XYZ file of C-alpha atoms in Angstrom:
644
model
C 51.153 -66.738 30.827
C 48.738 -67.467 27.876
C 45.969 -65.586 26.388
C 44.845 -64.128 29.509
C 41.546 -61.666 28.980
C 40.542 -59.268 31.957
C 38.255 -56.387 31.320
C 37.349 -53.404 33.415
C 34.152 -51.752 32.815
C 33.326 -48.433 33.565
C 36.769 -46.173 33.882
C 36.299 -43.816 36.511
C 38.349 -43.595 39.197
C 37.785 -46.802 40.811
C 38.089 -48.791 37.807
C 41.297 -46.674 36.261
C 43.154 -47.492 39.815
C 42.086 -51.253 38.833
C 43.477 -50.968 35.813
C 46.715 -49.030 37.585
C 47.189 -51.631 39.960
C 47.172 -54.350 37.311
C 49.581 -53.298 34.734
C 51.939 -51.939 38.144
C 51.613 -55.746 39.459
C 52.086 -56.985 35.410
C 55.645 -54.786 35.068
C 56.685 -56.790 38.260
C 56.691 -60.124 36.403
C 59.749 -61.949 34.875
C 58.507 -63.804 32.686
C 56.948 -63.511 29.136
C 53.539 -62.271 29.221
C 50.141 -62.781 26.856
C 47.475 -60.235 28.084
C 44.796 -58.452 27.056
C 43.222 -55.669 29.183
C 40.177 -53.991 27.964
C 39.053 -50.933 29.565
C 35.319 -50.040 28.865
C 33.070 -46.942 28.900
C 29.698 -45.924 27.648
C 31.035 -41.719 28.168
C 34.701 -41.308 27.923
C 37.427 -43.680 28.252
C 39.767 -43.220 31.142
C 37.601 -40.078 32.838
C 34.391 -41.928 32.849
C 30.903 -40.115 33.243
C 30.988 -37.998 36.549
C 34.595 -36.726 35.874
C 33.942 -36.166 31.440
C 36.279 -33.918 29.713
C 33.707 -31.916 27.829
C 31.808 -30.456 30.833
C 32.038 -26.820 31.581
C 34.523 -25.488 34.460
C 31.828 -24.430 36.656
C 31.031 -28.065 38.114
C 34.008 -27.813 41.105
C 35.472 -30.999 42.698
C 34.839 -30.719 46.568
C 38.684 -31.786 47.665
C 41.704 -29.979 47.278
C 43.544 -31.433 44.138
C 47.010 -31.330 46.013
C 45.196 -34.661 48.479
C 44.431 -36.057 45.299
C 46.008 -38.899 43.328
C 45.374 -41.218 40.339
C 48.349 -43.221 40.801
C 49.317 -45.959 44.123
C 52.276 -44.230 44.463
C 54.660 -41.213 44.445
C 56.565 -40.068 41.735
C 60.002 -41.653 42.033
C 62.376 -39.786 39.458
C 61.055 -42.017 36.600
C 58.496 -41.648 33.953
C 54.562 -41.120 35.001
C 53.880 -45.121 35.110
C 51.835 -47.451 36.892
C 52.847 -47.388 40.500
C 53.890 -44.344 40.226
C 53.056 -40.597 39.331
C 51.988 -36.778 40.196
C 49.489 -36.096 42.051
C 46.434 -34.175 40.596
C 47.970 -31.253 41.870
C 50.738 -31.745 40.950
C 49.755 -32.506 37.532
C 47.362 -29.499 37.586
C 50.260 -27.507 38.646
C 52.418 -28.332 35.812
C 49.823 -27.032 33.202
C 50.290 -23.596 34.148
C 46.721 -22.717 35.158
C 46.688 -24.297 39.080
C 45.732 -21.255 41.519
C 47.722 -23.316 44.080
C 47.515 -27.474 45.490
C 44.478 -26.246 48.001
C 42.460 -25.175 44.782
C 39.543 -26.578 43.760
C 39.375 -27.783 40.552
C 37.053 -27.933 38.214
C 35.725 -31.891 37.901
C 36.779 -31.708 33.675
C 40.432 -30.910 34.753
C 40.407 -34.222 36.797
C 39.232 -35.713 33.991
C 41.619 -34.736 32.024
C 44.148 -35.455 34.448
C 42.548 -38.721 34.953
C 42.998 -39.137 30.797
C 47.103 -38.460 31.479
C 47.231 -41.016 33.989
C 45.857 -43.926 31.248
C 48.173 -42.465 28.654
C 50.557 -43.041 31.620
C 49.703 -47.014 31.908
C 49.109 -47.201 28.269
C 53.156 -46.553 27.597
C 54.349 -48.461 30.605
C 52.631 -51.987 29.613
C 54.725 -54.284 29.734
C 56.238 -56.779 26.809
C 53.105 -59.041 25.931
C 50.304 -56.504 27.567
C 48.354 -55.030 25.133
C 45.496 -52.511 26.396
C 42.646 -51.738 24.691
C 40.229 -48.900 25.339
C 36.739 -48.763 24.094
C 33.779 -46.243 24.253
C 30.672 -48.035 24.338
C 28.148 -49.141 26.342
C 28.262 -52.660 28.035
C 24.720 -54.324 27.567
C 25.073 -58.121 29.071
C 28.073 -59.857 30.673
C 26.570 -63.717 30.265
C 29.215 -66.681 31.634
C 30.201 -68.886 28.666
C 32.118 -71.912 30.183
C 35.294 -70.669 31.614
C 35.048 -67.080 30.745
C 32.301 -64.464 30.039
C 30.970 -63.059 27.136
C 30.543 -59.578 26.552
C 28.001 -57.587 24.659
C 28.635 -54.098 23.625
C 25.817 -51.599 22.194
C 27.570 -51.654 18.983
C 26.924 -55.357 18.469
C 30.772 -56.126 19.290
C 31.100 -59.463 21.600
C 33.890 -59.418 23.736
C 35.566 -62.421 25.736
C 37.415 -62.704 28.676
C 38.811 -64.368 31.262
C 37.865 -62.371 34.202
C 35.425 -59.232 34.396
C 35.701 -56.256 36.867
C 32.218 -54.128 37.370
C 33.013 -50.789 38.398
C 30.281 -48.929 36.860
C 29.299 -46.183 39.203
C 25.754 -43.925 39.430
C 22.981 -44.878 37.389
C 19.603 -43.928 36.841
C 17.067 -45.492 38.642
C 13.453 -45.902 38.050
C 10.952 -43.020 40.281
C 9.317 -44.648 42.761
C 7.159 -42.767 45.425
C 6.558 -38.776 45.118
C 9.225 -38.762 42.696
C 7.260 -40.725 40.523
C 3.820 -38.559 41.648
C 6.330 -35.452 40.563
C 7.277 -36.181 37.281
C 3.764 -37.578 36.725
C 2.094 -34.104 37.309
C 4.976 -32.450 35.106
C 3.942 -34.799 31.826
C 0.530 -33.876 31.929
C 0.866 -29.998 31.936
C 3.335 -29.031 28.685
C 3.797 -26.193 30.379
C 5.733 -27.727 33.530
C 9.400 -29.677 33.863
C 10.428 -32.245 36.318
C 14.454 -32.797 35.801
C 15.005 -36.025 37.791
C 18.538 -36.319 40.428
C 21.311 -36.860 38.500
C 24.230 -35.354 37.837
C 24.124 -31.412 37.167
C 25.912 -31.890 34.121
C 23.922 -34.155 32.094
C 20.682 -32.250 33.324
C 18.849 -30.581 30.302
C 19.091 -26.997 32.748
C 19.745 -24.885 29.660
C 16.302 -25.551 28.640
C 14.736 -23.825 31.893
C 13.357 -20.289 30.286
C 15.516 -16.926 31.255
C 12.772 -15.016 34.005
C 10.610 -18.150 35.174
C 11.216 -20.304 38.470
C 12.722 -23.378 39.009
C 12.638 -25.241 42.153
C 15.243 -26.880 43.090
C 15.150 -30.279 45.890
C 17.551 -29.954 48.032
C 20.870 -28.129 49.286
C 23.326 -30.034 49.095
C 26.608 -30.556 46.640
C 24.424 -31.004 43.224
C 22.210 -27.479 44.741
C 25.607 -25.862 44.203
C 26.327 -27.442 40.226
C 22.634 -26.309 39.537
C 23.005 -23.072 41.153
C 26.434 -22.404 39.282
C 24.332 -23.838 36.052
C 21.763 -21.433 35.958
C 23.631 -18.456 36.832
C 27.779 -18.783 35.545
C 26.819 -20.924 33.120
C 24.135 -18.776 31.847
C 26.598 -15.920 30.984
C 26.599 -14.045 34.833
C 29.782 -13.254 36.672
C 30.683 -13.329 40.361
C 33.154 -9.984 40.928
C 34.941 -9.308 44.348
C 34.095 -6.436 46.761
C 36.449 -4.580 48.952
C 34.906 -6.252 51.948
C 36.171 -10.084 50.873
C 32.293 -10.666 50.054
C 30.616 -11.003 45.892
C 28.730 -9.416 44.001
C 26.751 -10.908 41.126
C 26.509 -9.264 37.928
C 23.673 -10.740 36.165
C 23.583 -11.631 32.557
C 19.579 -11.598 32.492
C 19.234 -14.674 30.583
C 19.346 -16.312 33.959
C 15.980 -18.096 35.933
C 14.912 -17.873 39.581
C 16.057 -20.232 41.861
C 13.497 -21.092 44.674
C 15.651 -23.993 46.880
C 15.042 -26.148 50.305
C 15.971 -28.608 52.188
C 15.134 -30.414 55.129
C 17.643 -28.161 56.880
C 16.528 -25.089 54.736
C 20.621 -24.487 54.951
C 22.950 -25.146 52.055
C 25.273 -27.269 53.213
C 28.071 -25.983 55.350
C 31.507 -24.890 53.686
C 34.752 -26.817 54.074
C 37.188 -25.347 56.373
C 40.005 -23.547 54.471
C 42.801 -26.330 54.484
C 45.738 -26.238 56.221
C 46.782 -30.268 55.777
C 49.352 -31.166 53.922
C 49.095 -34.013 51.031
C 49.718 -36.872 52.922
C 48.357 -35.805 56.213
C 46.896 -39.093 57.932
C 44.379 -38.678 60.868
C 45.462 -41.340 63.472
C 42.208 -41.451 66.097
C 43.210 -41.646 69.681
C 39.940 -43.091 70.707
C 37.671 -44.525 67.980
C 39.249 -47.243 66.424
C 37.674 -50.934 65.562
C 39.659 -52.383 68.346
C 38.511 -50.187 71.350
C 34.837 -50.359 70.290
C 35.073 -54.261 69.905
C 36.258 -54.425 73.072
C 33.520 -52.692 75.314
C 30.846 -54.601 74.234
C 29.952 -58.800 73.625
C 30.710 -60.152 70.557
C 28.100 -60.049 67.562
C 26.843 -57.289 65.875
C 26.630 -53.741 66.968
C 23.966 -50.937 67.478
C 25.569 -47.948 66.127
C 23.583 -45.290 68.785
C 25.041 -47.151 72.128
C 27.962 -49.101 71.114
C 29.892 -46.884 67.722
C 28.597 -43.176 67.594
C 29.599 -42.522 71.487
C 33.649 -43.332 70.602
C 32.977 -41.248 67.540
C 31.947 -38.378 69.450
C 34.199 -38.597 71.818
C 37.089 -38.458 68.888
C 35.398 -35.193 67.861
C 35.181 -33.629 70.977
C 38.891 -34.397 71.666
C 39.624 -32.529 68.589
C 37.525 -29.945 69.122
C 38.053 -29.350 73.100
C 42.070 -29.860 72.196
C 41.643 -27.662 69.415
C 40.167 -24.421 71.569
C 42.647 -25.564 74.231
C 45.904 -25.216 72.022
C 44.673 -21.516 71.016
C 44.477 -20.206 74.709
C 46.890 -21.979 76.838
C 49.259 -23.988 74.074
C 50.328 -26.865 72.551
C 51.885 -28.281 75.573
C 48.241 -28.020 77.767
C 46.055 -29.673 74.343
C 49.027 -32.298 73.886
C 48.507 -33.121 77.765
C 44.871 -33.225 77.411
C 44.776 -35.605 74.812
C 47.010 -37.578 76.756
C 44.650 -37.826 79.764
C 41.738 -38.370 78.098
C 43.501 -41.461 76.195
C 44.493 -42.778 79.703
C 40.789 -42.894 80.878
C 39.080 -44.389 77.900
C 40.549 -48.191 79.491
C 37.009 -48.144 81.172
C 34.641 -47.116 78.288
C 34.018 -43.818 76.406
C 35.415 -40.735 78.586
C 33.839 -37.979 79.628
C 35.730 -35.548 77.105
C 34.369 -31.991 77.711
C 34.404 -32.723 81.738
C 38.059 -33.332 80.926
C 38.334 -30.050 79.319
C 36.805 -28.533 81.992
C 39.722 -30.009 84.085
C 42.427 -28.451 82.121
C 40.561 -24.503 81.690
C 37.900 -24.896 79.521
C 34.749 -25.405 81.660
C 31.917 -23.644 80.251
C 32.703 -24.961 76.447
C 29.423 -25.957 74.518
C 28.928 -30.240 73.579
C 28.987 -30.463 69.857
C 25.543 -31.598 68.930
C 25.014 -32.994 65.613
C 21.591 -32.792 65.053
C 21.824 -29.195 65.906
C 24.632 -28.426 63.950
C 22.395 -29.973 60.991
C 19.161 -28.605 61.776
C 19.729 -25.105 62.909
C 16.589 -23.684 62.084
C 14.833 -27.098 63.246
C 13.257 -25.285 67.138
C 12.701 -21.975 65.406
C 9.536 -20.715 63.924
C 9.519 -16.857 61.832
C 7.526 -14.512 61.495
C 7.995 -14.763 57.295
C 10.291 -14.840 54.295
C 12.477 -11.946 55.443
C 12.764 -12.811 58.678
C 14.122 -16.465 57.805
C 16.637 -14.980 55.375
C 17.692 -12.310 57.912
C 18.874 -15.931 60.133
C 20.055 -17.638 57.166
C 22.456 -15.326 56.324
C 23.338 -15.027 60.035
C 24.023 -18.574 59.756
C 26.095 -18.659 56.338
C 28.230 -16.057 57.737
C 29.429 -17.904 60.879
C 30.157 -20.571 58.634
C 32.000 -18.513 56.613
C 33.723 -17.489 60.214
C 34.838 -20.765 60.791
C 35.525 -22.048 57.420
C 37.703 -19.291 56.755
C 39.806 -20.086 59.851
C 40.627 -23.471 58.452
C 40.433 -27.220 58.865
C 43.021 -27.207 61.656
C 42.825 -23.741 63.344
C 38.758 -23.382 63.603
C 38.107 -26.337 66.380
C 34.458 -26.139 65.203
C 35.721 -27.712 61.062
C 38.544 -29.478 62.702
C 36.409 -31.535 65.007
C 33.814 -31.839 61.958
C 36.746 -33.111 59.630
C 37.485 -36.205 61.917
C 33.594 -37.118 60.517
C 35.893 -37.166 57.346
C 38.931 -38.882 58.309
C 37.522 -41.734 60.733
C 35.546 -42.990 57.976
C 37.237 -46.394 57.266
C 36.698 -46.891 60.830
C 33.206 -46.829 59.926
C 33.511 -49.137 57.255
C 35.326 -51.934 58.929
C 32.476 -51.981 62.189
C 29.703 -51.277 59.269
C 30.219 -53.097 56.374
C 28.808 -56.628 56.121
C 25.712 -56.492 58.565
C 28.356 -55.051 61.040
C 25.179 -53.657 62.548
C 22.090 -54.645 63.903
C 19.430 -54.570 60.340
C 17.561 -52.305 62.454
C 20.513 -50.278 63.269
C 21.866 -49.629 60.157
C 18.623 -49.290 58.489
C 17.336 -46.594 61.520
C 20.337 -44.908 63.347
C 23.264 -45.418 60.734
C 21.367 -44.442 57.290
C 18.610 -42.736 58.693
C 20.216 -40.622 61.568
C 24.421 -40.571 60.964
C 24.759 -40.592 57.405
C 22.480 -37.452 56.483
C 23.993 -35.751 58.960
C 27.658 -37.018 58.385
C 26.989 -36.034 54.474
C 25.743 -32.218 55.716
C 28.481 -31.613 58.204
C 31.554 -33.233 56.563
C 31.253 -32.967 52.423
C 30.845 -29.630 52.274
C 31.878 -27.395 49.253
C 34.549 -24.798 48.698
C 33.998 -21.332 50.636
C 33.261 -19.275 47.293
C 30.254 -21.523 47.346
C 28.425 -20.030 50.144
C 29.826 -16.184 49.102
C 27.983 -16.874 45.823
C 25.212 -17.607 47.377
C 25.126 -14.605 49.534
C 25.660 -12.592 46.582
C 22.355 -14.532 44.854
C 20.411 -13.740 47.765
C 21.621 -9.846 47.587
C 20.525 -9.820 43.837
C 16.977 -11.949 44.637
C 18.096 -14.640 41.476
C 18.189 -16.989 44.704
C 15.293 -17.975 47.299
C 15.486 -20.694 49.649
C 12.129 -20.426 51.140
C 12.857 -22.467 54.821
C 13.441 -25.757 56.506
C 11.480 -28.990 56.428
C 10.668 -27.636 52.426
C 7.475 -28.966 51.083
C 7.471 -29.184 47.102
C 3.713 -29.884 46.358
C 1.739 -29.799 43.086
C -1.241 -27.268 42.395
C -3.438 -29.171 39.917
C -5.813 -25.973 40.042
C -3.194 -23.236 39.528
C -0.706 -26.036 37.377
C 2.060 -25.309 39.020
C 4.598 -26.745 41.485
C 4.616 -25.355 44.594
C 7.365 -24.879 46.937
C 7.031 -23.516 50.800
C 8.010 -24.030 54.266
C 5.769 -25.000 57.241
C 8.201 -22.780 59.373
C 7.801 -19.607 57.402
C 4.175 -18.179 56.752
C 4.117 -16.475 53.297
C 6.992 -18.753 51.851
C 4.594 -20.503 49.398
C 6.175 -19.854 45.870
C 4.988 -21.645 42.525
C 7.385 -22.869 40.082
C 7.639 -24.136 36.523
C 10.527 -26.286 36.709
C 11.038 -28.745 39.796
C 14.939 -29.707 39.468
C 15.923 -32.812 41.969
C 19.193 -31.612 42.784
C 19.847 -35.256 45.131
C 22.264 -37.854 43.925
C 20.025 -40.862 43.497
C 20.996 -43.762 46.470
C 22.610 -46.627 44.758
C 19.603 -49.127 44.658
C 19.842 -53.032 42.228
C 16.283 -53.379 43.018
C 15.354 -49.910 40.439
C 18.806 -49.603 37.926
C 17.654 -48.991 34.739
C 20.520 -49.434 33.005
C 20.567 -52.635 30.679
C 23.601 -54.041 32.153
C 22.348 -54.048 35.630
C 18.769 -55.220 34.856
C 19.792 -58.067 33.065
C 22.102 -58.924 35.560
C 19.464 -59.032 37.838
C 16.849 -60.577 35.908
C 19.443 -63.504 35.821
C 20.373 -63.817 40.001
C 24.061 -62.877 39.287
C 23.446 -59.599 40.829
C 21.256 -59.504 43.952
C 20.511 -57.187 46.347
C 22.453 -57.812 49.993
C 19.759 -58.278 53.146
C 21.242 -57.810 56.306
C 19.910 -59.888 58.845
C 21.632 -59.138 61.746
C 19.973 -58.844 64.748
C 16.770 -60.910 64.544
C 15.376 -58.756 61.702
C 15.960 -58.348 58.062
C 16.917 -55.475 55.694
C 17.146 -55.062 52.285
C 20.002 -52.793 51.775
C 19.541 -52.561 47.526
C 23.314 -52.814 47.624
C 24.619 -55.570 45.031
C 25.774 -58.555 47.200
C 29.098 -59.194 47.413
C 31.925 -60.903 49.274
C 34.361 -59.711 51.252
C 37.562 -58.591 49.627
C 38.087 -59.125 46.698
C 34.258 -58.559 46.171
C 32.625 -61.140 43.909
C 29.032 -60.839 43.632
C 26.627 -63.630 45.040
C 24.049 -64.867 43.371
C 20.326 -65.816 44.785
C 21.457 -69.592 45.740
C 24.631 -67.718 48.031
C 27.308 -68.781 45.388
C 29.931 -65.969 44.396
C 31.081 -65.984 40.627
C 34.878 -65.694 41.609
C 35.597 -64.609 38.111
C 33.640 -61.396 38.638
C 34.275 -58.400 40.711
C 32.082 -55.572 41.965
C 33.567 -52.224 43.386
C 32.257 -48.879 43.862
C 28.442 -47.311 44.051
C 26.987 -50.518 42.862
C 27.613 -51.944 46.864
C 26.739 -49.219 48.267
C 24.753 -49.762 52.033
C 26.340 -53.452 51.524
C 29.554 -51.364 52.147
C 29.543 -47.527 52.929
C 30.627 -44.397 51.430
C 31.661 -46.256 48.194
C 31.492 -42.399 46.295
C 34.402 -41.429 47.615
C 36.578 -41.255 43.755
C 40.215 -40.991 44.977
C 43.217 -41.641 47.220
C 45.623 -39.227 48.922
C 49.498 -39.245 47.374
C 51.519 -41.959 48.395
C 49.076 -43.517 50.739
C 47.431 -46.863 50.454
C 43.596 -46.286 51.961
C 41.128 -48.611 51.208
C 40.206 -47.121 47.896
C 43.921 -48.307 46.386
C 43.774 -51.947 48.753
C 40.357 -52.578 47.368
C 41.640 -51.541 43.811
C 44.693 -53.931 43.825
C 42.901 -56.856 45.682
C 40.721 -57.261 42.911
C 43.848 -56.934 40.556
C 46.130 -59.314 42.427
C 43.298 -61.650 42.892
C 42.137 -61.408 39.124
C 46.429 -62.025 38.255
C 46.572 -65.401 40.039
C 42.940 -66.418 39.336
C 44.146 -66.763 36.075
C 47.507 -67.657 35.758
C 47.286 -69.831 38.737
C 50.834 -68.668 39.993
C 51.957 -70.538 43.282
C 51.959 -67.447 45.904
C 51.245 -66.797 49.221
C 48.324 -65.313 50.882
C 47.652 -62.491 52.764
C 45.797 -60.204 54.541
C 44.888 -57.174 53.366
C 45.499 -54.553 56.782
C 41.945 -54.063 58.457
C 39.804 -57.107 56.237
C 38.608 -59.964 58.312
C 38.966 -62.530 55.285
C 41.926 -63.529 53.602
C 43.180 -62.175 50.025
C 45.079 -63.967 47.617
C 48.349 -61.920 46.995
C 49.107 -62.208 43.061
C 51.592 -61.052 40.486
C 54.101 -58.513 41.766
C 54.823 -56.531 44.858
C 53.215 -56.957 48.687
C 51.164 -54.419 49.255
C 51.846 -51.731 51.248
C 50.230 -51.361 54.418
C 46.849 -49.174 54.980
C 46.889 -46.088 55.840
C 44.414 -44.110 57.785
C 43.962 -41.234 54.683
């Protein structure tokens, strides 16, 4: 091999798995090697942005670190190496400080843990592998004959071979009442506008001790902000006697007036009770069964996908309430039956509970389970937190009974664990353009992110204990967050609760932006797309088109295509970039030992980027559930995907 050049830019967790897979498939290779490997970051080498060392403890990861792993495979008795290594809790446990593998840790220490996993690869590179790691910021990647040039914000120029783009969030320009927002903010000295973003890189410590800040929305960054402007602003959450908080206030700390669409914070995650490498295998929604109850082509995600996915819940959630009152033997023979009927099309899974004792069980309805205060109207301010604490605390109920034992989080966790199923009858204009654009982004996926990404219980004690201590108003669904040129203020209310009108100083959008190439503002992107190599995918499925604002790539291993259809083979795309061109690309890890499409994706690119280069004789393969071929290169097979 001769003066081979690959870099990987951006180094969180999808590009440090990249880089994991390539120096694992490197070590497997006889024969003298010449490579260089450059691993590039504008924030921190090896951690990356979301996942930075230097961030405060309070930010908490929203999976248990013992699922967690930076590595494709197990420790094996050997060093911490490519291919194989601790898990993050198992890492987290050796420090000393892990409260346990079902912890949630703070998103530094998997930064940090990230960090050991590079120092890992760095000292198992092979003989004639040199890595080099680099903290800057990429500006241009511009083709020069066979390889690409690469400018760095500190005037460097880098060359190489083949370049893999895994660069994660960015900040995109406001359009729309974002835009009208921040607008009305930069006239009035007096007001704030803190665009979504990550928590951590907000400027929240400038919000003034006493005033109000409004905060847009409820969901995972509501609880970073909340945890900003209260822990992080010297207060202390202290246990009571009952298993509830208290909040001890430092003073220094603002008032938080929050809603939502829902006007609920999003729901907790059940307490777990699955080990490491538990693997969800679904008895009834799979790609195969839903392919084959309807015609070829592509699919409408109302009538032909989310009926098998509810009927997956439902098992788990009617089998669930059946093991706890008759046994294991009675759900296992349920589950069984149900599987027998679904030959036909989707069964009829709570009349089959009724068959075997359960017949007056609720259906599981989604958009009710989203949107509980959605049919109710009150009568003001206390009577809406006098239900939304009702509500909280049956979470709490069910959270607490955990992810297997509570059928309620159980059933809501297959939302979780079904998701490559998703993927593989989604990605690619898998739907209709009207169905992803309507019923699969506009319907499922806010309702898939409420119900099934929740946060850690001590979330939703904290804020109980905020509400107790009036630091913390969330004013009431369908939230309006208006602007008061007269009074210059923001204003934030709820149509559904007279008297909920509150004016703030500070309007914080607490929303992670949706991946969009049409508005990146980051110099790498727009150039990029001022020059056609990155455009945005249209699906036009369906005899309509939509334009997704996912970068446009192919199938595995994911090169982007320009405006004239043509994919730059030398170039790879993975991660938030692709987003709504493929779906859920945020998730940032694997579970131990277990090859899911975040690891397959990871070492396609790398086995494809190996041979690209080298132009080794092997053999191809496919990669378990792609339609398209993949070019197996240096090293090992890979290992078959699993279902975590």
């Amino acid at each position: 091999m001769s003066g081979t050049r690959i870099a990987v830019i951006g180094s969180g967790p999808r590009g440090m798995m990249v880089l994991e897979r390539l120096v694992a498939r490197l070590a497997e290779h006889p024969g003298p090697l010449d490579v260089r490997l450059f691993l590039v970051d504008a924030v921190e080498p090896g951690a990356g942005q979301v996942y930075r060392t230097d961030q405060p403890d309070w930010f908490l990861m929203n999976t248990v670190a013992g699922q967690i792993s930076g590595y494709s495979g197990e420790p094996d008795g050997g060093p911490a190496r490519a291919g194989a290594g601790p898990s993050f809790g198992q890492w987290w446990e050796s420090t000393g400080d892990c409260p346990g593998p079902d912890s949630y840790a703070p998103r530094g220490q998997y930064g940090r843990y990230l960090r050991s996993v590079l120092a890992a690869v760095q000292a198992s590179l092979p003989p004639g592998v040199r890595l080099r790691c680099i903290k800057e910021r990429v500006e241009d990647v511009v083709r020069a004959g066979d390889r690409y040039r690469i400018a760095l914000s500190g005037g460097e120029r880098l060359d190489a071979d083949r370049v893999v783009l895994t660069t994660g969030h960015s900040r995109n320009a406001l359009t729309g009442r974002e835009r009208a927002l921040d607008a009305f903010a930069r006239q009035r000295p007096g007001l704030r506008y803190i665009q979504g973003g990550s928590a951590a890189d907000m400027p929240l410590e400038e919000i003034e001790p006493g005033s109000r800040a409004g905060v847009i929305g409820l969901g995972l960054s509501f609880y970073d902000v909340m945890a900003a402007l209260t822990i992080g602003r010297g207060g202390r959450f202290t246990p009571r006697g009952d298993g509830t908080l208290r909040y001890e206030p430092s003073g220094d700390e603002p008032v938080i007036v929050a809603g939502s669409r829902s006007g609920m914070p999003l729901p907790a995650r059940g307490s777990n009770q699955k080990p490491p490498r538990y693997s969800y295998r679904p008895v009834l929604f799979t790609p195969e069964r839903v392919r084959a109850h309807r015609p070829p082509g592509p699919l409408d995600f109302r009538s032909d996908v989310f009926p098998w996915l509810l009927a997956e819940m439902e098992l788990v959630y009617h089998g669930t309430a059946l093991r706890h009152r008759f046994g294991s033997g009675v759900a296992d023979e349920f589950a069984a039956y149900v599987a027998a009927s679904a030959g036909q099309g989707v069964p009829d899974v709570r009349a089959a509970a009724g068959r075997f004792g359960l017949p007056d069980r609720p259906p599981l309805d989604l958009d009710a389970l989203a949107r509980p205060f959605a049919q109710r109207t009150f009568t003001g301010p206390k009577d809406f937190e006098h239900a939304l604490r009702e509500e909280i605390e049956q979470d709490l109920a069910h959270a607490a009974e955990g992810n297997v034992d509570s059928a309620l989080k159980a059933a809501l966790d297959v939302m979780r664990d079904t998701r490559w199923v998703i993927r593989d009858l989604v990605d690619f204009s898998g739907l209709t353009a009207r169905s992803q654009r309507d019923d699969f982004l506009g319907w499922y996926v806010p309702r898939a992110s409420f119900l099934a990404a929740g946060p850690p219980i001590v979330r939703l004690q904290q804020v109980l204990a905020l509400l107790d201590r009036g630091l913390l108003h969330i004013v009431g669904p369908r939230t309006r967050f208006e602007t008061d040129a007269a009074g210059g203020r923001f204003v934030v209310s709820s149509p559904q609760v007279p008297g909920s009108a509150v004016a703030v100083t500070t309007l914080i959008d607490a929303r992670i932006p949706d991946p969009d190439v049409r508005r990146d503002l980051s110099p790498l992107a727009t150039r990029l797309r001022g020059r056609g190599v990155w455009t945005s995918y249209v699906n036009r499925s369906g005899g309509a088109d939509y334009d997704t604002g996912g970068v446009a790539v192919t199938r595995s291993p994911f090169h982007p295509v320009d405006g004239d259809g043509v994919a730059d083979e030398g170039m790879y795309v993975l991660g938030i970039p692709t987003e709504h061109t493929r779906w859920f690309m945020q998730v940032g890890s694997s579970r131990p030992g277990m090859w899911s499409d975040f690891v397959h994706d990871a070492d396609a690119i790398a086995a494809h980027a190996l041979r690209a280069v080298t132009r080794t004789g092997v053999p191809q393969v496919r990669i378990p559930g792609r339609d398209g071929p993949v070019v197996e290169g240096i090293g090992e097979r890979s290992p078959e995907r699993t279902a975590g």
